[in-house]
Amino acid sequence: MIINFINGGVCAPKGFKASGIHCGIRKNQTKKDLALIVSENICSAAAVYTQNLVKGAPIHVTKENISDGKAQCFICNSGNANTCNANGIEIAEGMCSLVEQFTGIDAKNVIVASTGVIGQPLSLAPIAAGMDELVSLLGDKDENSDAAARSIMTTDTVKKEVAVSFEINGVQCRMGGISKGSGMIHPNMATMLAFITTDAAISPQMLQKAIKEDVSDTFNMLSIDGDTSTNDMLSVLANGMAGNEEISAEGVAFEAFKKALNAVTGRLCRMMAKDGEGATKLLECKTVGAKDKLTAKTVAKSVVCSTLLKAAIFGSDANWGRVLCAIGYSGADLDINKIDVSFLSAAGTVNVCKNGSGVDFSEEIAKKVLSEDEITVFVNLNSGDHEAVAWGCDLTYDYVKINGDYRT
Amino acid sequence: MIINFINGGVCAPKGFKASGIHCGIRKNQTKKDLALIVSENICSAAAVYTQNLVKGAPIHVTKENISDGKAQCFICNSGNANTCNANGIEIAEGMCSLVEQFTGIDAKNVIVASTGVIGQPLSLAPIAAGMDELVSLLGDKDENSDAAARSIMTTDTVKKEVAVSFEINGVQCRMGGISKGSGMIHPNMATMLAFITTDAAISPQMLQKAIKEDVSDTFNMLSIDGDTSTNDMLSVLANGMAGNEEISAEGVAFEAFKKALNAVTGRLCRMMAKDGEGATKLLECKTVGAKDKLTAKTVAKSVVCSTLLKAAIFGSDANWGRVLCAIGYSGADLDINKIDVSFLSAAGTVNVCKNGSGVDFSEEIAKKVLSEDEITVFVNLNSGDHEAVAWGCDLTYDYVKINGDYRT
């Protein structure tokens, strides 16, 4: 099955319009802070949420709104996470009501999200004031998705947007997504948000099953700083306008849909990791030769989460001992004496560890390999044929600066 | 029961001598790199080790040597962890043989440890060459413990040394300890090592029980960067020269011993946390009102491990949302809506969160409180009467610098 990456984002699929504006939640006038994405018709809807016991109010409202597996639009503000506020639910529901008032879409069919400052009351006033403009700017062009993608950014330095075309039973379908990475504008919490649209027809149950399975290999394998946010949410709207027969069970069509979903989410994960707080490099860990999938994933995740390794990667330092250390404390059941480790990048490959012990390597080549901006730590456990990939980034001065800044 | 902190360290208890020299493992001539601590007689010995699957060779040798519950001395080098080396066991056993050769102490009664570079062969030559001087300098004065304490330092900026006197059934006993914190001289791994001596009489079984129970509340509640090292070891020698009746069962005497042990280990933990890699501040989390001990410990540990909070503390930023976030993802089963959070220091107290929501507080006072070099995050779960304390440090530019440096 062929998946083609195409231009645009959430407006690439048929029947979706988007817009984004600055309504005044964020002080910086040049930063958009309110996004709206709507479908012409009611869609199959599904979402996965943060596992943090502390959950943003919008998450509770969204869960309720899509409990019937249906929704028609996304609304998301940046600059305030609407979390740990006494009136959070009321505000989140208020945002949904505003959507109904200005678009006619039932408030119960709205997926609502917020990202930004935590523990500070969110006022509906700027949102209400901005709705007219937000709705008037709705469009299905690439620039409309671009505006929405930029409106959900916090300290992201680049927008995260991707779109693909694929076939289901010979019917051309499209899927697009936007997301935001971990940014901390004082004093908020890193939040990961991803909104995906598709014109493929799929039942709510199968859509939920698809994203639940996908997330375990994509977003749940991504870590910037190990802090699970309070507002994380990945949600999908499938409006069926591509005209394929609705996917209502497992099979070839469902697998095709999952492959397209994975192409979108995997790309978004890499974008988010590379643009992690203060990051200068993407840190990817590919684990192969694992006895089972869980072992492969546990090892890969532990490696990209190692604070010591992240700092070493920033310094282009082939500190493979830190890789072995992270594998050793990962909790995975494995034989350390079978482990081989290599560092890979566009500049080449350097083998640093064989059978759990160091091997001689050229410092010069190692430094060249690790000076690239996309580094892969390749770990072979030599104990089976299962694989996994995890994504992270280096730990830099800017990470400390951005997150250690005084309130100003 | 009264515990008095007294001068000195491992030589404070009767019958212990120590020394430390520069033998040449470390290139820097001004840095000592070899320590020896011996008892006049054979002692009850016990130790706890890293849980990392990757273990330094000295740990395997020490486990074997004290499997009979007996030992008479510690030898430890810095500058090379003797980990992930093909001939590691041979080298570690060689260090024990050198001790026997130069002191007459049975090689099987030696507790051996190494800290420093990982994955680089360790040569016995400099150690062999230094043994004469090392043994000739053995003494029971404070300066001898000082020399040993300095010989196990890597990038620690201050030595960690403590001693206490206490009574068991009216008999005066003493206990002393030295330890090293997490330092990364390229390209090694942070290692935590602690050596404790006491002249109290206690059976090997009860000694092991005492440190196993103590560690769960002390060293296991300490985190600098979340990376569990390959060489961590806490070991104790009890030579019985105080003359108390040997502690061979639970009871008042055992409790007294444990209190003294906790005074020594707790102090060492605070010292290590405050001198964490690049740290400018001690970050302590005190959890109270937990429904059980595990919940209290899980919450406290999660808070001091939060990368986001550690950076905020560096910036003297009262970012309490990050505290709630860390509690939320800690895995502890609790009611977020009952949580109160305050920041404490020598400069005062500031309450930032009540019943899981933010409360107004003075930015000015908060900044003053968090500008101190010892910060306590006080968390009340209001759900019971169990407590716990965890220790960590702030995340600073220097942490990144020290661990991101190129090899030079």
XYZ file of C-alpha atoms in Angstrom, chain B:
408
model
C 17.551 8.266 72.631
C 20.191 10.931 72.024
C 22.386 11.008 68.946
C 25.256 13.490 68.956
C 26.952 14.595 65.756
C 30.704 14.556 66.437
C 33.844 15.498 64.518
C 35.489 13.226 62.006
C 34.166 10.459 59.817
C 35.060 6.814 59.338
C 37.821 7.018 61.960
C 35.496 8.241 64.725
C 34.564 4.685 65.795
C 37.192 2.748 67.764
C 39.615 0.561 65.835
C 39.323 2.072 62.374
C 42.168 3.617 60.380
C 42.008 5.313 56.995
C 44.176 6.922 54.352
C 43.931 8.375 50.864
C 46.465 9.226 48.191
C 46.936 10.165 44.537
C 48.326 7.041 42.889
C 47.936 8.135 39.281
C 44.606 6.717 38.047
C 43.430 10.309 37.685
C 45.571 12.527 35.512
C 45.121 15.536 37.802
C 47.975 15.215 40.324
C 46.073 17.343 42.844
C 43.164 14.875 43.024
C 43.459 11.901 45.378
C 42.244 8.697 43.730
C 42.789 5.788 46.125
C 41.284 5.278 49.585
C 41.792 2.560 52.205
C 39.795 2.068 55.403
C 40.769 -0.810 57.721
C 39.546 -2.210 61.020
C 41.841 -3.716 63.648
C 39.703 -6.816 63.659
C 37.301 -8.674 61.403
C 33.879 -6.989 61.296
C 30.277 -7.793 60.607
C 29.811 -6.562 57.060
C 26.763 -5.708 54.983
C 26.072 -3.853 51.769
C 23.348 -2.860 49.344
C 24.045 -2.407 45.649
C 22.739 -0.733 42.521
C 19.687 -2.340 40.951
C 21.106 -1.595 37.507
C 21.519 -4.761 35.413
C 24.845 -3.286 34.336
C 27.011 -3.664 37.438
C 30.590 -2.594 37.992
C 33.000 -5.521 38.400
C 33.908 -4.474 41.986
C 30.277 -5.026 43.006
C 30.394 -8.677 41.938
C 33.663 -9.201 43.834
C 32.412 -7.436 46.974
C 29.188 -9.490 46.979
C 31.281 -12.637 46.925
C 33.710 -11.408 49.584
C 31.033 -10.487 52.149
C 28.759 -13.424 51.403
C 29.892 -14.805 54.787
C 28.855 -11.558 56.517
C 32.460 -10.745 57.384
C 34.990 -8.194 56.125
C 37.798 -6.048 57.505
C 38.433 -3.178 55.103
C 37.329 -0.994 52.220
C 39.474 -0.071 49.238
C 38.128 2.346 46.638
C 39.609 4.141 43.658
C 38.207 7.096 41.763
C 38.892 8.023 38.130
C 37.800 4.686 36.660
C 34.602 2.721 37.418
C 36.052 -0.613 36.235
C 32.700 -1.262 34.561
C 31.995 -2.791 31.120
C 35.597 -3.973 30.919
C 36.351 -7.518 29.738
C 38.916 -8.024 32.550
C 37.004 -6.116 35.250
C 36.614 -9.003 37.725
C 40.303 -9.874 37.441
C 41.272 -6.256 38.191
C 38.880 -5.946 41.142
C 40.195 -9.204 42.628
C 43.697 -7.909 41.980
C 42.953 -4.874 44.143
C 41.886 -7.206 46.960
C 45.070 -9.249 46.574
C 47.166 -6.091 46.795
C 45.450 -5.260 50.083
C 46.306 -8.717 51.424
C 49.887 -8.395 50.202
C 50.451 -5.031 51.878
C 48.318 -5.334 55.036
C 47.946 -9.027 55.720
C 44.171 -8.698 55.613
C 42.675 -11.698 53.810
C 41.752 -10.714 50.240
C 38.386 -12.375 50.887
C 37.699 -9.828 53.648
C 38.065 -6.787 51.372
C 35.177 -4.614 50.207
C 36.313 -3.178 46.868
C 34.760 -0.271 44.952
C 35.549 1.902 41.951
C 34.080 5.112 40.567
C 34.849 7.121 37.455
C 35.266 6.388 33.788
C 33.137 3.516 32.458
C 34.177 1.198 29.657
C 37.870 1.953 29.851
C 40.335 -0.713 31.089
C 41.643 -0.122 34.626
C 45.313 -0.897 35.180
C 46.527 -2.325 38.500
C 49.949 -0.731 38.004
C 49.306 2.667 39.650
C 47.420 0.998 42.521
C 50.237 -1.498 43.122
C 52.744 1.318 42.999
C 50.760 3.338 45.542
C 49.991 0.631 48.112
C 53.170 1.192 50.154
C 52.363 4.872 50.668
C 48.639 4.179 51.157
C 49.285 1.688 53.958
C 52.044 3.754 55.568
C 49.645 6.711 55.865
C 46.913 4.734 57.657
C 45.828 6.581 60.808
C 42.821 7.069 63.075
C 42.767 10.883 63.127
C 40.133 13.142 61.550
C 42.585 14.032 58.784
C 42.843 10.363 57.852
C 39.083 10.106 57.288
C 39.304 13.420 55.444
C 41.939 11.980 53.082
C 39.784 8.899 52.416
C 36.680 11.062 51.859
C 38.545 13.198 49.326
C 39.998 10.171 47.530
C 36.563 8.906 46.486
C 35.354 12.275 45.133
C 34.910 12.654 41.367
C 33.423 16.041 40.484
C 32.007 16.460 43.977
C 32.784 20.004 45.072
C 32.751 19.195 48.798
C 33.672 16.048 50.732
C 30.802 14.159 52.339
C 31.694 13.037 55.859
C 29.706 12.599 59.048
C 30.070 10.952 62.465
C 27.758 10.409 65.420
C 27.944 9.015 68.941
C 25.037 7.144 70.496
C 24.255 4.683 73.260
C 23.204 1.061 73.105
C 22.136 -0.295 76.493
C 24.204 2.411 78.166
C 27.296 1.607 76.144
C 28.771 4.505 74.165
C 29.068 3.676 70.466
C 30.165 5.647 67.445
C 29.363 5.556 63.748
C 31.008 7.405 60.884
C 30.506 7.593 57.183
C 31.874 9.077 53.996
C 30.216 9.165 50.599
C 30.500 10.633 47.135
C 27.778 12.219 45.084
C 27.026 12.126 41.383
C 29.869 13.559 39.425
C 30.573 12.978 35.767
C 34.119 13.286 34.697
C 33.862 12.448 31.049
C 32.928 9.808 30.050
C 31.911 8.106 33.228
C 28.669 7.448 35.011
C 27.418 9.093 38.127
C 28.117 6.762 40.997
C 27.011 6.950 44.578
C 29.304 5.286 47.070
C 29.007 5.324 50.845
C 31.274 3.643 53.374
C 30.134 3.485 56.977
C 32.058 2.307 60.008
C 30.840 1.635 63.537
C 32.294 0.155 66.667
C 28.893 -1.130 67.749
C 28.565 -4.917 67.956
C 25.863 -6.253 65.669
C 25.406 -9.529 63.829
C 25.832 -9.563 60.042
C 22.182 -10.532 59.612
C 20.886 -7.655 61.712
C 23.359 -5.254 60.102
C 22.083 -6.233 56.653
C 18.495 -5.859 57.860
C 19.290 -2.428 59.292
C 20.810 -0.979 56.130
C 18.236 -2.585 53.864
C 15.445 -0.927 55.847
C 17.317 2.355 56.169
C 18.180 2.707 52.484
C 14.544 2.640 51.442
C 14.050 5.880 53.399
C 17.397 7.510 52.650
C 19.571 6.748 49.626
C 16.649 5.393 47.633
C 14.876 8.716 48.177
C 17.737 10.674 46.624
C 17.876 11.652 42.979
C 20.194 13.965 41.082
C 19.208 13.163 37.517
C 17.168 9.968 37.566
C 19.987 7.877 36.161
C 20.612 4.825 38.330
C 24.326 4.239 38.233
C 26.160 0.991 37.607
C 28.404 1.223 40.671
C 26.193 2.400 43.523
C 27.040 0.729 46.812
C 26.454 1.429 50.462
C 28.528 -0.793 52.740
C 29.035 -0.933 56.478
C 31.694 -2.440 58.736
C 30.806 -2.998 62.412
C 33.812 -4.095 64.512
C 32.142 -4.366 67.915
C 34.945 -2.570 69.751
C 32.485 -0.348 71.611
C 31.836 -3.367 73.810
C 28.044 -3.476 73.713
C 26.375 -6.835 73.772
C 26.089 -7.890 70.123
C 22.757 -6.974 68.577
C 21.439 -10.257 67.242
C 17.688 -9.612 67.191
C 15.115 -6.842 66.930
C 14.434 -4.738 69.995
C 15.506 -1.545 71.734
C 19.192 -1.965 70.865
C 18.450 -2.603 67.204
C 16.154 0.425 67.049
C 18.880 2.559 68.636
C 21.358 1.324 66.040
C 18.926 2.081 63.219
C 18.334 5.605 64.528
C 22.082 6.239 64.538
C 22.396 4.751 61.063
C 19.574 6.951 59.807
C 21.236 10.036 61.283
C 24.407 9.242 59.341
C 22.783 8.222 56.048
C 20.187 11.007 56.114
C 22.893 13.628 56.568
C 24.966 12.124 53.764
C 21.930 12.174 51.451
C 21.325 15.871 52.050
C 25.012 16.563 51.434
C 24.931 14.604 48.179
C 21.728 16.214 46.942
C 22.964 19.719 47.673
C 26.223 18.974 45.852
C 24.484 17.296 42.916
C 25.935 17.790 39.455
C 25.910 21.532 38.788
C 23.415 22.094 41.607
C 23.001 25.460 43.300
C 20.198 24.382 45.629
C 19.023 21.461 47.705
C 15.479 20.499 46.671
C 13.645 18.590 49.387
C 10.081 17.333 49.160
C 8.269 16.545 52.378
C 4.979 14.714 51.907
C 2.519 14.455 54.798
C -1.079 13.310 55.214
C -0.620 10.261 52.988
C -2.881 7.211 53.405
C 0.198 4.971 53.517
C 3.982 5.142 53.490
C 4.330 4.047 49.856
C 2.057 6.843 48.664
C 4.033 9.404 50.667
C 7.328 8.163 49.220
C 6.054 7.863 45.644
C 4.813 11.460 45.688
C 7.959 12.907 47.316
C 10.273 11.076 44.910
C 8.254 12.106 41.854
C 8.366 15.789 42.853
C 12.158 15.981 43.356
C 12.674 14.101 40.075
C 10.628 16.492 37.938
C 12.931 18.044 35.363
C 10.538 20.948 34.949
C 10.359 21.669 38.675
C 14.144 21.330 39.058
C 14.600 24.017 36.387
C 11.961 26.221 38.014
C 13.721 25.946 41.388
C 16.967 27.013 39.714
C 15.102 30.093 38.519
C 13.494 30.702 41.943
C 10.163 30.382 40.176
C 7.174 29.308 42.322
C 5.844 27.116 39.527
C 3.545 25.006 41.733
C 1.683 23.661 38.685
C 4.747 21.536 38.008
C 4.516 20.112 41.537
C 0.900 19.108 40.964
C 1.812 17.704 37.563
C 4.564 15.545 39.085
C 2.195 14.315 41.790
C -0.404 13.562 39.142
C 1.853 11.312 37.082
C 3.636 9.752 40.073
C 1.413 6.691 39.893
C 0.268 7.184 43.468
C -3.437 6.666 44.126
C -4.686 9.921 45.642
C -7.309 12.665 45.481
C -5.858 15.663 43.640
C -8.600 17.889 45.049
C -7.323 17.421 48.604
C -3.738 18.491 47.916
C -2.162 21.542 49.544
C 1.293 22.739 48.454
C 3.699 25.197 50.087
C 7.299 26.268 49.415
C 9.511 26.580 52.507
C 13.013 27.884 53.126
C 15.015 29.818 55.692
C 13.400 32.941 54.243
C 9.879 31.832 55.076
C 6.865 29.984 53.726
C 4.558 30.616 50.798
C 1.313 28.692 50.292
C 0.645 28.241 46.571
C -2.044 25.571 46.224
C -5.080 24.621 48.329
C -7.423 21.706 47.550
C -5.727 21.210 44.202
C -6.321 24.757 42.966
C -4.136 27.838 42.973
C -4.294 30.445 45.729
C -3.095 34.028 45.479
C 0.391 34.599 46.841
C 3.014 37.324 46.840
C 5.454 36.935 43.962
C 7.909 38.985 45.980
C 7.809 36.681 48.999
C 7.842 33.574 46.789
C 10.959 34.769 45.002
C 12.623 35.507 48.344
C 11.732 32.063 49.723
C 12.972 30.259 46.592
C 16.192 32.260 46.402
C 17.588 30.364 49.406
C 19.930 27.413 48.810
C 17.781 24.853 50.633
C 14.192 24.629 49.385
C 11.462 22.375 50.760
C 8.321 21.603 48.793
C 5.747 20.766 51.449
C 2.903 18.598 50.146
C -0.102 17.731 52.321
C -2.295 15.022 50.782
C -4.835 15.416 53.628
C -5.695 11.728 53.389
C -3.921 10.068 56.308
C -0.962 10.374 58.652
C 1.965 8.884 56.708
C 4.988 10.956 55.748
C 8.099 10.764 53.580
C 11.005 12.943 52.502
C 12.933 12.906 49.231
C 16.025 14.879 48.264
C 17.175 16.286 44.968
C 18.647 19.446 43.514
C 17.959 22.099 40.915
C 18.706 21.676 37.204
C 21.269 24.230 36.093
C 23.334 25.371 33.110
C 26.331 23.749 34.810
C 24.602 20.351 34.811
C 24.311 20.595 31.029
C 27.831 21.947 30.693
C 29.458 19.246 32.834
C 27.570 16.449 31.109
C 27.556 17.850 27.612
C 31.220 18.676 27.375
C 33.215 17.341 24.479
C 35.946 14.849 25.305
C 39.135 16.753 25.928
